[in-house]
Every structure is written in structure tokens, then in C-alpha cells.
Coordinates of C-alpha atoms and ligand atoms in Angstrom, one line a residue:
M115 CA 173.3 -4.5 -36.0
N116 CA 176.2 -2.0 -35.9
K117 CA 178.1 -1.4 -32.7
F118 CA 178.3 2.2 -31.4
T119 CA 181.4 4.2 -32.0
T120 CA 182.3 7.8 -30.9
D121 CA 180.9 8.8 -34.3
S122 CA 177.5 7.6 -33.3
V123 CA 175.1 10.5 -32.7
I124 CA 173.3 10.3 -29.3
A125 CA 170.0 12.1 -28.7
I126 CA 168.7 12.7 -25.2
I127 CA 165.1 13.7 -24.4
G128 CA 164.3 15.0 -21.0
G129 CA 165.1 17.3 -18.0
T130 CA 167.0 16.5 -14.8
M131 CA 168.1 13.0 -15.7
G132 CA 168.3 13.9 -19.4
A133 CA 170.9 16.6 -18.8
G134 CA 173.0 14.2 -16.6
I135 CA 172.9 11.5 -19.3
A136 CA 173.8 14.1 -22.0
Q137 CA 176.9 15.0 -19.9
V138 CA 177.9 11.4 -19.7
A139 CA 177.6 10.9 -23.5
A140 CA 179.4 14.1 -24.3
K141 CA 182.2 13.2 -21.9
A142 CA 182.6 10.0 -23.9
N143 CA 183.2 12.3 -27.1
H144 CA 179.8 11.8 -28.8
Q145 CA 177.9 14.5 -30.5
V146 CA 174.8 14.9 -28.4
L147 CA 171.4 16.3 -29.3
L148 CA 169.4 17.4 -26.3
F149 CA 165.6 17.9 -26.7
D150 CA 162.9 18.8 -24.2
V151 CA 159.3 19.6 -25.0
A152 CA 159.3 22.6 -22.6
K153 CA 160.7 25.7 -24.2
G154 CA 164.2 26.6 -23.1
A155 CA 164.6 23.5 -21.0
A156 CA 167.4 22.0 -23.1
E157 CA 169.3 25.3 -22.9
K158 CA 168.7 25.4 -19.2
G159 CA 170.0 21.8 -18.9
I160 CA 173.2 22.7 -20.8
D161 CA 173.6 25.7 -18.5
N162 CA 173.4 23.5 -15.5
I163 CA 175.9 21.1 -17.0
R164 CA 178.3 24.1 -17.5
K165 CA 177.8 25.3 -13.9
G166 CA 178.3 21.8 -12.5
L167 CA 181.5 21.2 -14.5
G168 CA 182.7 24.7 -13.6
K169 CA 183.2 23.5 -10.0
L170 CA 185.5 20.8 -11.3
V171 CA 187.5 23.4 -13.1
L172 CA 187.8 25.4 -9.8
R173 CA 189.1 22.2 -8.1
S174 CA 191.6 21.6 -11.0
R175 CA 189.9 18.3 -11.8
M176 CA 189.1 19.5 -15.4
T177 CA 190.5 22.4 -17.5
Q178 CA 188.4 25.2 -18.9
L179 CA 189.3 24.0 -22.4
E180 CA 188.0 20.5 -21.7
L181 CA 184.8 22.0 -20.2
D182 CA 184.2 24.1 -23.3
A183 CA 184.9 21.2 -25.6
L184 CA 182.5 18.9 -23.7
V185 CA 179.7 21.4 -23.6
S186 CA 180.1 22.3 -27.3
R187 CA 179.4 18.7 -28.1
I188 CA 175.8 19.1 -26.7
V189 CA 173.5 20.8 -29.1
P190 CA 170.0 22.0 -27.9
I191 CA 167.2 21.0 -30.2
S192 CA 163.9 22.8 -30.5
D193 CA 162.1 20.6 -33.0
I194 CA 162.0 16.8 -32.4
K195 CA 162.3 16.3 -36.2
Q196 CA 165.9 17.4 -35.9
L197 CA 166.7 14.1 -34.2
S198 CA 166.7 12.2 -37.5
S199 CA 170.5 11.7 -37.5
A200 CA 170.5 10.0 -34.1
D201 CA 171.8 6.4 -33.8
L202 CA 170.6 6.1 -30.2
V203 CA 167.8 8.1 -28.5
I204 CA 167.6 8.0 -24.7
E205 CA 164.3 9.1 -23.3
A206 CA 164.1 10.5 -19.8
I207 CA 160.7 12.2 -19.9
V208 CA 157.7 12.1 -17.5
E209 CA 157.0 8.6 -16.0
K210 CA 153.8 7.8 -17.9
L211 CA 153.4 4.8 -20.2
E212 CA 151.2 6.4 -22.8
V213 CA 153.4 9.5 -23.1
K214 CA 156.5 7.4 -23.5
Q215 CA 154.7 5.1 -26.1
M216 CA 153.6 8.2 -28.1
L217 CA 157.1 9.7 -28.1
F218 CA 158.8 6.4 -29.2
R219 CA 156.2 5.9 -31.9
Q220 CA 156.9 9.4 -33.2
L221 CA 160.7 8.7 -33.1
E222 CA 160.3 5.6 -35.2
D223 CA 159.0 7.8 -38.0
I224 CA 161.7 10.4 -37.5
C225 CA 164.9 8.3 -37.0
H226 CA 166.5 5.8 -39.3
E227 CA 165.4 2.1 -39.2
N228 CA 168.5 0.9 -37.3
A229 CA 168.3 3.6 -34.6
I230 CA 168.1 2.2 -31.1
L231 CA 165.5 3.7 -28.8
A232 CA 166.2 3.6 -25.1
S233 CA 164.1 4.5 -22.0
N234 CA 165.5 5.6 -18.7
T235 CA 162.2 4.6 -17.0
S236 CA 162.6 3.5 -13.4
S237 CA 159.4 1.6 -13.1
I238 CA 157.6 1.1 -16.5
S239 CA 157.8 -2.2 -18.3
I240 CA 159.9 -2.1 -21.4
T241 CA 157.8 -4.8 -22.9
A242 CA 154.7 -2.7 -22.4
I243 CA 156.3 0.4 -24.0
G244 CA 157.3 -1.8 -26.9
A245 CA 153.8 -3.1 -27.5
K246 CA 152.8 0.1 -29.4
L247 CA 156.0 0.2 -31.5
L248 CA 156.7 -0.9 -35.1
R249 CA 160.2 -2.1 -34.2
P250 CA 160.0 -3.3 -30.5
Q251 CA 163.2 -5.3 -31.1
N252 CA 165.1 -1.9 -31.2
L253 CA 163.7 -0.7 -27.8
I254 CA 165.6 -1.2 -24.6
G255 CA 165.8 0.1 -21.1
M256 CA 168.9 2.1 -20.1
H257 CA 168.3 2.9 -16.5
F258 CA 170.8 5.4 -15.1
F259 CA 170.9 6.4 -11.4
N260 CA 170.7 9.9 -10.0
P261 CA 173.0 11.9 -10.5
A262 CA 173.8 10.2 -13.8
P263 CA 177.4 11.6 -14.2
I264 CA 178.3 10.3 -10.7
M265 CA 176.4 7.1 -10.2
K266 CA 178.2 4.2 -11.9
L267 CA 175.3 1.8 -12.5
V268 CA 173.4 1.4 -15.8
E269 CA 170.7 -1.4 -15.8
V270 CA 170.3 -2.6 -19.4
I271 CA 166.7 -3.8 -19.5
S272 CA 165.5 -6.2 -22.2
G273 CA 161.8 -6.4 -22.9
L274 CA 160.2 -9.5 -24.3
D275 CA 160.9 -8.4 -27.9
T276 CA 164.3 -6.7 -27.4
D277 CA 166.9 -8.0 -29.8
K278 CA 169.8 -9.7 -27.8
Q279 CA 172.4 -7.9 -30.0
V280 CA 170.8 -4.5 -29.1
A281 CA 171.2 -5.4 -25.4
D282 CA 174.8 -6.4 -25.9
N283 CA 175.6 -3.2 -27.9
I284 CA 174.0 -1.0 -25.2
F285 CA 175.8 -2.9 -22.5
E286 CA 179.2 -2.3 -24.3
L287 CA 178.3 1.3 -24.9
A288 CA 177.6 1.9 -21.2
I289 CA 180.9 0.3 -20.3
N290 CA 182.7 2.5 -22.8
W291 CA 181.0 5.5 -21.1
G292 CA 182.8 4.4 -17.8
K293 CA 179.7 2.8 -16.3
L294 CA 179.2 -0.5 -14.6
A295 CA 176.5 -2.2 -16.7
V296 CA 174.2 -5.1 -15.8
H297 CA 171.8 -7.0 -17.9
A298 CA 168.2 -7.5 -16.5
K299 CA 164.9 -8.6 -17.8
S300 CA 162.0 -6.2 -17.7
T301 CA 160.4 -7.1 -14.4
P302 CA 159.0 -4.8 -11.7
G303 CA 161.7 -2.7 -10.0
F304 CA 164.3 -4.3 -12.4
I305 CA 167.2 -5.2 -10.1
A306 CA 168.2 -2.4 -7.7
N307 CA 164.7 -1.0 -6.9
R308 CA 163.4 -4.6 -6.3
V309 CA 166.3 -6.0 -4.2
A310 CA 166.4 -2.7 -2.1
R311 CA 162.8 -3.0 -0.8
P312 CA 163.8 -4.9 2.4
F313 CA 166.3 -2.2 3.3
Y314 CA 163.3 0.1 4.0
A315 CA 160.7 -2.6 4.9
E316 CA 162.6 -4.4 7.6
S317 CA 163.7 -1.1 9.3
L318 CA 160.1 0.1 9.3
R319 CA 159.1 -3.2 10.7
V320 CA 161.5 -3.3 13.6
L321 CA 160.7 0.4 14.4
Q322 CA 157.0 -0.5 14.4
E323 CA 157.7 -3.4 16.8
G324 CA 159.5 -1.0 19.2
A325 CA 163.0 -2.6 18.9
T326 CA 164.6 0.7 19.5
D327 CA 164.4 4.3 18.3
I328 CA 164.9 5.8 14.8
A329 CA 168.3 7.4 15.4
T330 CA 169.6 4.1 16.9
I331 CA 168.5 2.0 13.9
D332 CA 170.1 4.5 11.5
A333 CA 173.3 4.5 13.6
L334 CA 173.4 0.7 13.5
F335 CA 173.2 0.7 9.7
R336 CA 176.0 3.2 9.4
E337 CA 178.3 2.0 12.2
C338 CA 177.7 -1.8 12.1
G339 CA 176.5 -2.2 8.5
G340 CA 178.9 0.2 6.7
F341 CA 176.0 1.9 4.9
K342 CA 176.5 5.6 4.0
M343 CA 173.1 6.5 5.4
G344 CA 170.6 4.7 7.6
P345 CA 167.2 3.8 6.1
F346 CA 165.2 6.6 7.9
E347 CA 167.7 9.3 6.8
L348 CA 167.6 7.9 3.3
M349 CA 163.8 7.8 3.1
D350 CA 163.6 11.4 4.4
L351 CA 166.1 12.4 1.7
I352 CA 164.3 10.5 -1.2
G353 CA 160.9 11.8 0.1
H354 CA 158.2 9.5 1.5
D355 CA 155.9 10.2 -1.4
V356 CA 158.4 8.9 -3.9
N357 CA 159.7 6.0 -1.7
Y358 CA 156.2 4.9 -0.8
A359 CA 155.0 5.1 -4.4
V360 CA 157.9 2.9 -5.6
T361 CA 157.1 0.3 -2.8
C362 CA 153.4 0.4 -3.8
S363 CA 154.1 0.0 -7.5
V364 CA 156.5 -3.0 -6.9
F365 CA 153.9 -4.5 -4.5
E366 CA 151.0 -4.1 -7.0
A367 CA 153.2 -5.2 -10.0
F368 CA 154.0 -8.5 -8.1
Y369 CA 150.3 -9.1 -7.6
Q370 CA 150.5 -8.0 -4.0
D371 CA 153.2 -10.4 -2.9
Q372 CA 153.6 -9.9 0.9
R373 CA 157.3 -9.7 0.5
F374 CA 156.8 -6.1 -0.9
L375 CA 154.1 -5.1 1.6
P376 CA 154.1 -1.3 2.1
S377 CA 154.4 0.0 5.7
L378 CA 151.5 1.6 7.6
L379 CA 154.1 3.6 9.5
Q380 CA 155.3 5.3 6.3
K381 CA 151.7 5.8 5.1
E382 CA 151.0 7.7 8.4
L383 CA 153.9 10.1 7.6
L384 CA 152.5 10.6 4.1
D385 CA 149.0 11.2 5.4
A386 CA 150.3 13.8 7.8
G387 CA 152.2 15.5 4.9
H388 CA 155.5 14.7 6.5
L389 CA 157.4 14.0 3.3
G390 CA 160.9 14.2 4.6
R391 CA 163.5 16.9 4.0
K392 CA 161.5 18.6 1.3
S393 CA 158.6 19.3 3.7
G394 CA 160.8 20.1 6.7
R395 CA 159.7 17.0 8.6
G396 CA 159.8 13.2 8.0
F397 CA 161.2 10.8 10.6
Y398 CA 163.4 13.7 11.6
Q399 CA 162.8 17.5 11.8
Y400 CA 164.7 19.7 9.4
P401 CA 167.0 21.6 9.3
Q402 CA 168.9 19.6 11.8
N403 CA 171.9 17.2 12.0
T404 CA 170.2 13.8 11.4
Q405 CA 173.2 11.9 12.7
T406 CA 172.1 12.4 16.3
E407 CA 173.8 10.4 19.1
N408 CA 172.0 7.1 19.5
S409 CA 170.2 7.1 22.8
K410 CA 170.8 3.5 23.6
Q411 CA 174.5 3.8 24.1
Q412 CA 175.6 2.2 27.4
P413 CA 177.7 4.0 30.0
D414 CA 181.3 2.7 30.6
L415 CA 181.6 -0.4 32.8
A416 CA 184.6 -2.3 34.2
L417 CA 185.2 -5.9 33.3
D418 CA 185.8 -8.1 36.3
T419 CA 187.0 -11.3 34.5
Q420 CA 189.8 -11.7 31.9
L421 CA 188.7 -15.1 30.7
I422 CA 186.3 -15.9 27.9
T423 CA 185.4 -19.3 26.5
I424 CA 184.7 -19.8 22.9
E425 CA 182.6 -22.8 22.2
G426 CA 182.4 -24.0 18.5
D427 CA 182.8 -21.8 15.5
L428 CA 181.6 -18.2 15.6
G429 CA 181.4 -18.0 11.8
I430 CA 181.4 -14.4 10.5
A431 CA 182.1 -13.1 14.1
E432 CA 185.4 -15.1 14.5
T433 CA 187.1 -11.8 13.6
L434 CA 186.3 -10.5 17.1
L435 CA 188.7 -13.0 18.6
P436 CA 192.0 -11.2 17.7
L437 CA 190.4 -8.0 19.2
F438 CA 189.8 -9.8 22.5
E439 CA 193.3 -11.2 22.6
N440 CA 194.9 -7.9 21.6
N441 CA 193.1 -6.3 24.6
G442 CA 194.5 -8.7 27.1
L443 CA 191.7 -11.2 27.3
K444 CA 192.5 -14.9 27.7
I445 CA 190.6 -17.2 25.3
N446 CA 189.7 -20.7 26.2
R447 CA 188.6 -22.5 23.0
V448 CA 186.5 -25.6 23.3
P449 CA 184.8 -27.7 20.6
A450 CA 181.2 -27.2 19.9
A451 CA 178.7 -29.4 21.8
D452 CA 177.2 -32.1 19.5
H453 CA 174.0 -30.2 18.9
Q454 CA 175.7 -27.1 17.6
Q455 CA 176.2 -26.4 13.9
T456 CA 178.5 -23.9 12.0
S457 CA 177.9 -20.3 13.1
E458 CA 176.1 -21.5 16.1
G459 CA 179.2 -21.0 18.3
R460 CA 179.0 -19.1 21.5
I461 CA 181.1 -16.7 23.6
I462 CA 180.8 -17.4 27.3
I463 CA 181.8 -14.7 29.7
G464 CA 180.9 -14.6 33.4
D465 CA 177.3 -15.8 33.6
A466 CA 176.4 -14.7 30.1
I467 CA 176.3 -16.7 26.8
L468 CA 176.5 -14.7 23.5
M469 CA 175.3 -16.0 20.2
L470 CA 174.8 -14.4 16.7
T471 CA 171.1 -13.8 16.3
N472 CA 169.5 -16.6 14.2
G473 CA 166.2 -14.9 13.4
Q474 CA 164.4 -16.1 16.6
F475 CA 163.5 -14.0 19.6
T476 CA 166.5 -14.2 22.0
T477 CA 164.0 -15.3 24.6
Q478 CA 162.6 -18.1 22.3
R479 CA 166.1 -19.4 21.6
A480 CA 167.1 -19.2 25.3
T481 CA 164.0 -21.3 26.0
D482 CA 164.8 -23.9 23.3
L483 CA 168.4 -24.1 24.4
K484 CA 167.4 -24.1 28.1
C485 CA 169.8 -21.2 28.5
P486 CA 168.3 -18.4 30.6
N487 CA 171.4 -16.2 30.3
L488 CA 171.5 -15.8 26.5
V489 CA 172.4 -12.6 24.7
H490 CA 172.0 -12.1 20.9
V491 CA 174.6 -10.2 18.9
D492 CA 173.5 -8.4 15.7
L493 CA 175.3 -8.8 12.3
S494 CA 178.1 -6.4 11.4
L495 CA 179.7 -5.9 8.0
D496 CA 183.2 -6.2 9.6
Y497 CA 183.3 -6.9 13.4
Q498 CA 186.8 -5.5 13.6
K499 CA 186.1 -2.2 12.0
A500 CA 182.5 -1.6 13.4
K501 CA 182.5 1.1 16.0
V502 CA 179.2 -0.2 17.5
I503 CA 177.9 -3.5 18.5
A504 CA 174.2 -4.3 19.1
L505 CA 173.0 -6.7 21.7
S506 CA 169.6 -8.1 22.6
P507 CA 169.3 -10.0 25.9
C508 CA 166.7 -12.7 26.7
S509 CA 164.1 -11.7 29.3
T510 CA 165.7 -13.6 32.1
L511 CA 169.3 -12.2 31.8
S512 CA 170.5 -10.7 35.1
L513 CA 171.7 -7.1 35.1
Q514 CA 175.1 -8.3 36.4
A515 CA 175.5 -10.7 33.4
L516 CA 174.4 -8.0 30.9
N517 CA 176.9 -5.5 32.4
C518 CA 179.6 -8.1 32.1
V519 CA 178.9 -8.5 28.3
I520 CA 178.7 -4.7 27.9
A521 CA 182.1 -4.3 29.6
L522 CA 183.5 -7.0 27.4
F523 CA 182.7 -5.1 24.2
Q524 CA 183.8 -1.8 25.8
T525 CA 187.2 -3.4 26.4
I526 CA 187.6 -3.8 22.7
E527 CA 186.5 -0.2 22.2
K528 CA 183.0 -0.8 20.9
T529 CA 180.1 1.4 21.7
V530 CA 177.4 -1.0 23.0
V531 CA 173.8 -0.6 22.0
V532 CA 171.2 -2.7 23.7
I533 CA 167.9 -3.1 21.8
D534 CA 164.7 -4.9 22.7
D535 CA 164.1 -8.5 21.7
V536 CA 163.0 -8.6 18.0
P537 CA 163.5 -11.6 15.7
G538 CA 166.7 -11.2 13.7
M539 CA 167.5 -7.9 15.4
V540 CA 168.2 -5.1 12.9
L541 CA 171.0 -5.8 10.4
M542 CA 170.8 -9.6 10.4
R543 CA 167.2 -9.7 9.3
T544 CA 167.7 -6.9 6.8
V545 CA 170.8 -8.3 5.1
C546 CA 169.2 -11.8 5.0
M547 CA 166.1 -10.4 3.4
L548 CA 168.1 -8.3 0.9
A549 CA 170.1 -11.5 -0.1
N550 CA 166.9 -13.5 -0.3
E551 CA 165.4 -10.9 -2.7
G552 CA 168.6 -11.0 -4.7
F553 CA 168.5 -14.8 -4.9
D554 CA 164.9 -14.7 -5.9
A555 CA 165.6 -12.3 -8.8
V556 CA 168.3 -14.7 -10.0
N557 CA 165.9 -17.6 -9.5
Q558 CA 163.3 -15.9 -11.7
Q559 CA 166.0 -15.3 -14.4
V560 CA 165.9 -11.5 -14.1
C561 CA 169.7 -11.3 -13.9
N562 CA 172.7 -13.2 -12.6
E563 CA 174.2 -13.2 -9.1
D564 CA 177.1 -10.8 -10.1
A565 CA 174.5 -8.3 -11.5
V566 CA 172.7 -8.2 -8.1
D567 CA 175.8 -7.3 -6.2
I568 CA 177.0 -4.8 -8.8
A569 CA 173.6 -3.2 -9.0
M570 CA 173.4 -2.7 -5.2
K571 CA 176.9 -1.4 -4.8
A572 CA 177.1 0.8 -8.0
G573 CA 173.5 1.9 -8.0
L574 CA 172.7 2.4 -4.4
N575 CA 176.2 2.6 -2.7
Y576 CA 175.8 -0.5 -0.6
P577 CA 179.0 -1.4 1.2
C578 CA 178.8 -5.0 0.1
G579 CA 176.7 -6.9 -2.4
P580 CA 173.9 -8.8 -0.5
I581 CA 174.8 -12.1 -2.2
K582 CA 178.4 -11.8 -1.3
W583 CA 177.4 -10.8 2.3
A584 CA 175.2 -13.9 2.6
N585 CA 178.0 -16.0 1.3
N586 CA 180.3 -14.5 4.0
L587 CA 177.7 -15.2 6.6
G588 CA 177.2 -18.7 5.3
L589 CA 174.3 -19.6 3.1
S590 CA 172.9 -22.2 5.4
F591 CA 173.0 -19.7 8.3
T592 CA 171.2 -17.1 6.1
L593 CA 168.6 -19.7 5.3
K594 CA 168.2 -20.5 9.0
V595 CA 167.6 -16.9 9.8
L596 CA 164.9 -16.6 7.1
N597 CA 163.2 -19.9 8.2
N598 CA 163.2 -18.7 11.8
L599 CA 161.7 -15.4 10.8
A600 CA 159.1 -17.2 8.8
I601 CA 158.2 -19.5 11.7
T602 CA 158.1 -16.7 14.2
Y603 CA 155.9 -14.4 12.2
G604 CA 154.0 -17.0 10.2
E605 CA 154.1 -14.7 7.2
D606 CA 154.7 -15.5 3.6
R607 CA 156.9 -12.3 3.5
F608 CA 159.9 -14.2 5.0
R609 CA 159.7 -17.3 2.8
A610 CA 163.1 -18.4 1.6
S611 CA 163.9 -18.2 -2.1
P612 CA 164.0 -21.6 -3.8
L613 CA 167.4 -20.8 -5.2
L614 CA 168.9 -20.2 -1.7
Q615 CA 167.3 -23.5 -0.5
R616 CA 168.8 -25.3 -3.5
K617 CA 172.2 -23.9 -3.0
V618 CA 172.3 -24.9 0.7
A619 CA 171.2 -28.4 -0.2
Q620 CA 173.9 -28.5 -2.9
Q621 CA 176.5 -27.5 -0.3
Q622 CA 175.3 -30.2 2.1
L623 CA 175.3 -32.8 -0.6
D624 CA 178.9 -31.8 -1.6
V625 CA 179.9 -32.5 2.1
I626 CA 178.0 -35.8 2.1
K627 CA 179.7 -36.9 -1.2
K628 CA 183.1 -35.9 0.1
S629 CA 182.6 -37.9 3.3
I630 CA 181.5 -40.9 1.3
T631 CA 184.4 -40.8 -1.1
T632 CA 187.0 -40.3 1.7
G633 CA 185.5 -43.2 3.4
Ligands
LIG1233 P1 162.0 15.7 -14.8 O1 160.6 16.0 -14.5 O2 163.1 16.4 -14.2 O3 162.2 15.8 -16.4 C1 161.2 15.3 -17.3 C2 161.3 16.3 -18.5 O4 160.6 15.6 -19.6 C3 160.7 17.6 -18.3 O5 161.7 18.6 -18.5 C4 159.5 17.7 -19.3 O6 159.5 19.0 -19.9 C5 160.0 16.7 -20.3 N1 158.9 16.1 -21.1 C6 157.7 15.7 -20.7 N2 157.0 15.1 -21.7 C7 157.8 15.2 -22.8 C8 157.6 14.8 -24.1 N3 156.5 14.2 -24.6 N4 158.6 15.1 -25.0 C9 159.8 15.7 -24.6 N5 160.0 16.1 -23.3 C10 159.0 15.8 -22.4 O7 162.1 14.1 -14.6 P2 163.3 13.2 -14.1 O8 163.4 13.1 -12.7 O9 164.5 13.6 -14.9 O10 162.8 11.7 -14.6 C11 162.7 11.5 -16.0 C12 162.7 10.0 -16.2 O11 163.9 9.4 -15.7 C13 161.5 9.2 -15.6 O12 161.2 8.2 -16.5 C14 162.1 8.7 -14.3 O13 161.4 7.5 -13.9 C15 163.5 8.3 -14.7 N6 164.5 8.3 -13.6 C16 164.5 9.3 -12.7 C17 165.4 9.3 -11.7 C18 165.5 10.4 -10.7 O14 166.1 10.2 -9.6 N7 164.9 11.5 -10.9 C19 166.4 8.2 -11.6 C20 166.3 7.2 -12.6 C21 165.4 7.3 -13.6

């Protein structure tokens, strides 16, 4: 099986995605043949590429000569038989199994025996497409993200019969095209579209349970989580018809696993015809600035004590401490009480006790700990950089104690958002569920851990890979959050991945072994 070189001829079939992929291949100096069944569509695609690149020339990021050379390497083709010289054909046509099977079967007769056939499908099984082919070993998934020239990720998807050398050659080709490639097995949603489901599902769930309003949840994702867009803004942009269809297809493909359960809230929007930006209304009204001020922001309050006590280890939230000190607060550090474990540390200020949310209701944990003045703090990507902090008090917290906590965070220049008591709050439960899905994909041999994090960052612009995030949070704490969510809701949806359980056990065993060997 020959590796690809710049002499390899690349054929692309399709419209929007097709033109983007053609641009990527031409930029990497290949001769590109662009075909679309619709008359004039290939020419239109090339015209769009020229227009897009023209903007780069205006901004001096490309010369007119480079633009002309790149575009001249893309040849519009009007008859599919002219693709006979192609060494690789990438298909980006309509998302229908039978139509793709028919096209590839036709290509097998037109192209030479060693030609590789790739599909850009986002949801169809590569194994199923290959079932109708003479040479399924030469078929592979090459899943680009929209817009293909900008988004870095390419998921290289192997079907059951795909030759390993073909997968390796395509992986190397994608890297040579300046992309970040990941290997994955052909399973529903591949990596990114599978692992991303909780990003939408958990937000829809906390909204449905009345934790807070839409704009506040979006603001928390941006300001605490470091995401470019909140889930509701993103769903409105993608379109609820498309986003809901992806969720339903993953749900059905996994034999209705509750982990992928679609949301009634989103179905309501769909039923009403509120598809998002494209219909002028989704979670927000358009046109408008979606980044509205979150309504739960607290007014400025004065702090009447300068002393805070830190009991135990705050885990990922330890980075708050230098901020407190730099703002003139005195920290009294005391060891954790016996019953406390890592990341179960607390901040005590005035009458209030603050702890990182652990997946329980604040009120439930306050009851368990016999601590009627407990406040939960939500997860942040970076507690130092986050502009906002989200709090959720237990039902018995006094207004005076809550005001003291609000003033504490205002002292370190955080905007404080108070949300209702929901298990795992907003970011904590979402990030733990994202990581859980990532671990489960790895557990089921779809891909490795690095691939999960690369896919989520390069394919969907996540600020941090979910597996790395869970490691920063602590795997045993991540598992605890999931187990608490599972107990609280009693739903299979929150079951922890066996791989996560195994890793936590492994860490605990390492500590036991160390303590035995050191006597
Ligand atoms: P599109 O509707 O813009 O383009 C599809 C093109 O395929 C049309 O121009 C149509 O004329 C042509 N076509 C249909 N049947 C054909 C045939 N038998 N032979 C040749 N051409 C044919 O669709 P889009 O959005 O570019 O998606 C194409 C594929 O890429 C789908 O499989 C989709 O799942 C996948 N994809 C789409 C992404 C997106 O954001 N739009 C992202 C990643 C993958």
C-alpha cells in the first residue's frame, strides 16, 4: 500500500464540505479534481474558495500569486468517469447510506485498484457503507469539521474491514495537510459527536430543573468554563433540527442508552418551529446580542471580616488562595477533619462553609454533614482567570451568611452568580459527564485518551480536553460526583464508566502499595 505524496491525485465529491476539503488538499499542493452531481456546483465551489481566499489576500495573509496557484490546482469535473486517475477520493455528498454505497460502488469500477475511498460522513457507519463494496479494505472515514480549511480535526475512522495500513496512510496524509488527526473505530458519533452529547444534555437538564435562566447558564460556560459559546447559543447556531437529529441518531444507534436521552425541552422548540438563528428564534430571539447580562449577578456587598479558615485540601480550587491573600485576606490553614478526603476541603468565612459541589444537592450534603450553613461552589476551568463564580446555598443558609460569601468573592473581583440547588450545579456535572463519556469511548476501544482530548479541542474548540480536566479535578472526585448524581437521580444515565472506576481503584491501590512498602 503506497503512501501518499504531493503527486497523489485527490478527488473530492460534494458541495459545502467538499469545497472546503478541496481547498485543504490544494493548499497542500495536490492536484484536486472536484465533482458534484449538480450542474455547475463544482464551479460554484471553486468560485467560493476564490472569494474566501480573496479576503486573506486583502489582509496580506496570502499573495494573489499564491491564491491563483492554489485555485488552479482544483479542476472542476463534469463526468464522474474523469476521476479514474484519483489515488484518493473523498466523498462529502448527501448523508444517506444507500446513496453513498452506490457512489462508492461506482467509483470502484472507475478508479484503479489501489485507490483509497474516503467518506466525510458525520453519522453513517463506515462498516455499513463498506458492506456493499468489492474492496471494503480500501474504504475509510475521513471526518473533517466545518469549516474544513479552519477546523484542525480529522477523525480517521476505520470500519470493520478497513486495512490498518490504509488508516495509517490517511492519518499521515491528514497530518501533512496541517491537521490534527485521531484514529477512531466506526461507532455511533465517532469521538467528538459522541463525547459532546452531555454538553447539550446536562445544560438542557439543569434548565429544565429550573437551576437558573438560559443566559446565566451560557454565561457560566463562557466565564467559568472558558468555552467560546454557551450550550444554548451553540444549539441556536447549529439549529435545533440538526442538533436534535444528531442526539436522536446517537441515542437510537446505542440501542436507546439513557446516557444519550434526547431532551423534551429541545423537542418543544422543534415542534414550535423555533429552530434557532435560521428561523429567527430558538432559546433566544434573533437578531439580537445573545451575550446578554446574566440576571443572577449579585449587587456589590462589603466584607465585614478579613479572616478565612481553610480546612483540608481544596483540590482544583486551591488556586483561589493566592487571590484571597493578594486582596488582604488572612488565611488560617487547618488540617482536614478525619472524615474528609482530598478535594473535600472547605473554606470557612463568618457563619458560612463553602465546598466544591460533589454532585449532591447542597441541602442533602448539608444534612449529611450536619452543616446547615453550607454553600456549594461550581467548577471553573481556572479559578484565577474566571471572571464569574457560581454558588448554590443549602436551604437553611441565612441571608447574612450568604452575603458574607458573596462579599468574599467580590473582594477578589469575581462576579457572583447564585443559582438554585441542583445536583452537581452546572459546569461540574457537565464536565464530569463529558469526561465519563470520553472514558467510556476509550473503554470500548473506540480510541485512546489522547484522541478524546484532541478531538474535543480541535474539532469543537473546547478549552481543555475532558479527560485532562477530570485528571486536574482528580479522578476519584470525578467518580464521586458521578456516583452522587447516579444516587440522587437513580438514573442509568449517570452510571460511571468502568474505565474511570478501574483507574480510581488503581490509584488507590498504588497508595496502599506505597504505604506498605514504606512500612
Ligand atoms: P451539502 O448539501 O452542502 O452538499 C452535498 C452535495 O452533494 C450537494 O452539492 C449535492 O449536489 C451533492 N450530491 C448529492 N448526491 C450526489 C451524488 N450521488 N454524487 C455526487 N454529488 C452528489 O452537504 P454538506 O453539508 O457539505 O455535507 C456533506 C457530507 O459531509 C455529509 O455526509 C455530512 O454528514 C458531512 N459533514 C457535514 C458537516 C457540516 O457541518 N455540514 C460537517 C462534517 C461532515
